[in-house]
Amino acid sequence: MSANHGSTRPWSYDAIADVYATDMGQSMPFDDVGWYRALCLREGGRALELGCGTGRILIELLRAGVDVIGADRSLPMLMRLRHDATEHALSPNVLQMDIAAPGLSARFRAVLLPYSLITYLRDPAVAQHCVGALAALLEPDGCLVLDAFVPQQVTSFADFRRDYRRVHEGGFLERHKRITANTDGTNRIERRYTLLDANDRVISEFETDETIRPYSANDLCRLAQSANLVVESVTHDYNTTADTLSRFATLLARKPA
Ligand SMILES: C[S@@+](CC[C@H](N)C(=O)[O-])C[C@H]1O[C@@H](n2cnc3c(N)ncnc32)[C@H](O)[C@@H]1O
């Protein structure tokens, strides 16, 4: 499952755990948190958030009273989650786990894969196997939510281009990015991060390199159906845009009762 292309640098999320909230946390333009909160409150029962990261969604679910546990492949992300949760007097139940090998025997009313988690399974056969294993974690009538960046026209560029400069912990975080559109439908995304102090002096620099596969709404439907789940709804950009312009497709599929 490694996306390191043979390098010895840490896996991307291990490297960015301490800047995630300023980085991808701030890059989500939609109220996906509100969408997941409403879903979990409507469904009731116990939920499992896979790829829970530093708890951007998980902490808000817990604050809303949802009975949820989290799992993530990245220990640094989980450690940051535990740290941030203490600010809300929460002590979340989390475990380190790769979704490609979900070693759980508990059953859940809702299994969530937010913020395009499925895109890290860039081999569709692995994704299909994984969705089958996750469907087995559902209670009868329970639901699986698959969320994905939808395929867009991607143009490769060879130079690193500036993505943003954001205020971060009394200084700044800058990110540059290079994208390579691969012929197999995956995209390689290389990111360079620079942490600066309030006087613009560089504190540290680090890089990530990952390859992801976008999944269309139809791809998500096929994955769910291959696991004998019944497709209930497809939401685009958490109900804010028309499907033709959407960035995210979110599929809700249910296990027959
Ligand atoms: C974009 S972040 C989303 C974090 C959080 N759910 C949120 O919405 O802010 C993706 C998370 O998925 C985790 N992840 C990626 N691939 C994974 C895998 N194969 N198994 C488990 N977690 C994975 C990463 O470590 C990271 O924490």
Coordinates of N, CA and C and ligand atoms in Angstrom, one line a residue, residues 1 11 13 20 24 32 49 51-53 56-57 72-74 77 97-100 114-115 117 120-121, ligand 1:
M1 N 0.8 -1.2 0.0 CA 0.0 0.0 0.0 C 0.9 1.3 0.0
W11 N 5.9 7.9 5.2 CA 4.6 7.9 4.4 C 4.0 9.3 4.6
Y13 N 1.1 10.8 5.4 CA 0.4 11.3 6.6 C 1.3 11.3 7.8
Y20 N -1.5 18.9 9.5 CA -2.7 18.5 8.8 C -3.9 19.5 8.9
M24 N -4.6 20.0 4.8 CA -5.9 19.4 4.2 C -7.1 19.8 5.0
D32 N -18.5 18.9 5.1 CA -18.7 17.4 5.2 C -18.9 16.9 6.6
E49 N -15.3 5.3 12.0 CA -14.7 6.2 11.0 C -13.3 5.7 10.6
G51 N -9.8 6.0 8.4 CA -9.0 7.1 8.0 C -9.4 8.3 8.8
C52 N -9.5 8.2 10.1 CA -10.0 9.3 11.0 C -9.0 10.4 11.2
G53 N -7.7 10.1 10.8 CA -6.7 11.1 10.9 C -6.6 11.8 12.2
R56 N -10.6 15.5 12.6 CA -11.4 16.7 12.2 C -12.9 16.3 12.2
I57 N -13.2 15.1 11.8 CA -14.6 14.7 11.8 C -14.9 13.9 13.1
D72 N -7.0 4.4 11.8 CA -6.2 5.0 10.8 C -4.9 4.2 10.7
R73 N -4.3 4.3 9.5 CA -3.0 3.6 9.3 C -1.9 4.4 9.9
S74 N -2.0 5.7 10.1 CA -0.9 6.5 10.5 C -0.9 6.7 12.0
M77 N -0.7 10.5 13.0 CA -2.1 11.1 12.9 C -2.9 10.8 14.1
M97 N -4.9 0.9 12.0 CA -5.3 -0.2 11.1 C -5.3 0.2 9.7
D98 N -4.9 -0.6 8.8 CA -4.9 -0.3 7.3 C -6.3 -0.9 6.8
I99 N -7.0 0.0 6.0 CA -8.3 -0.5 5.5 C -8.1 -1.7 4.6
A100 N -6.9 -1.8 4.0 CA -6.8 -3.0 3.1 C -6.8 -4.3 3.9
P114 N -14.6 8.8 5.0 CA -14.7 10.2 4.5 C -13.5 10.7 3.7
Y115 N -13.6 11.9 3.3 CA -12.5 12.7 2.6 C -11.7 11.8 1.6
L117 N -11.1 8.7 1.3 CA -10.2 7.6 1.7 C -9.9 6.6 0.7
Y120 N -6.9 6.1 -1.8 CA -5.6 5.6 -1.5 C -5.5 4.1 -1.9
L121 N -6.6 3.5 -2.2 CA -6.6 2.1 -2.8 C -6.6 2.3 -4.3
Ligands
LIG1 C1 -7.4 13.1 4.0 S1 -7.1 12.4 5.5 C2 -8.7 12.4 6.2 C3 -8.6 12.5 7.7 C4 -10.0 12.8 8.4 N1 -11.0 11.7 8.1 C5 -10.5 14.1 7.9 O1 -11.5 14.1 7.2 O2 -9.9 15.1 8.1 C6 -6.9 10.7 5.1 C7 -6.6 9.8 6.2 O3 -6.7 8.5 5.8 C8 -5.6 7.7 6.3 N2 -5.3 6.6 5.4 C9 -4.9 6.6 4.1 N3 -4.8 5.4 3.7 C10 -5.2 4.6 4.6 C11 -5.3 3.2 4.7 N4 -5.0 2.4 3.7 N5 -5.8 2.6 5.9 C12 -6.1 3.4 6.9 N6 -6.0 4.8 6.9 C13 -5.6 5.3 5.8 C14 -4.4 8.7 6.4 O4 -3.4 8.3 7.3 C15 -5.1 10.0 6.8 O5 -5.2 10.1 8.2

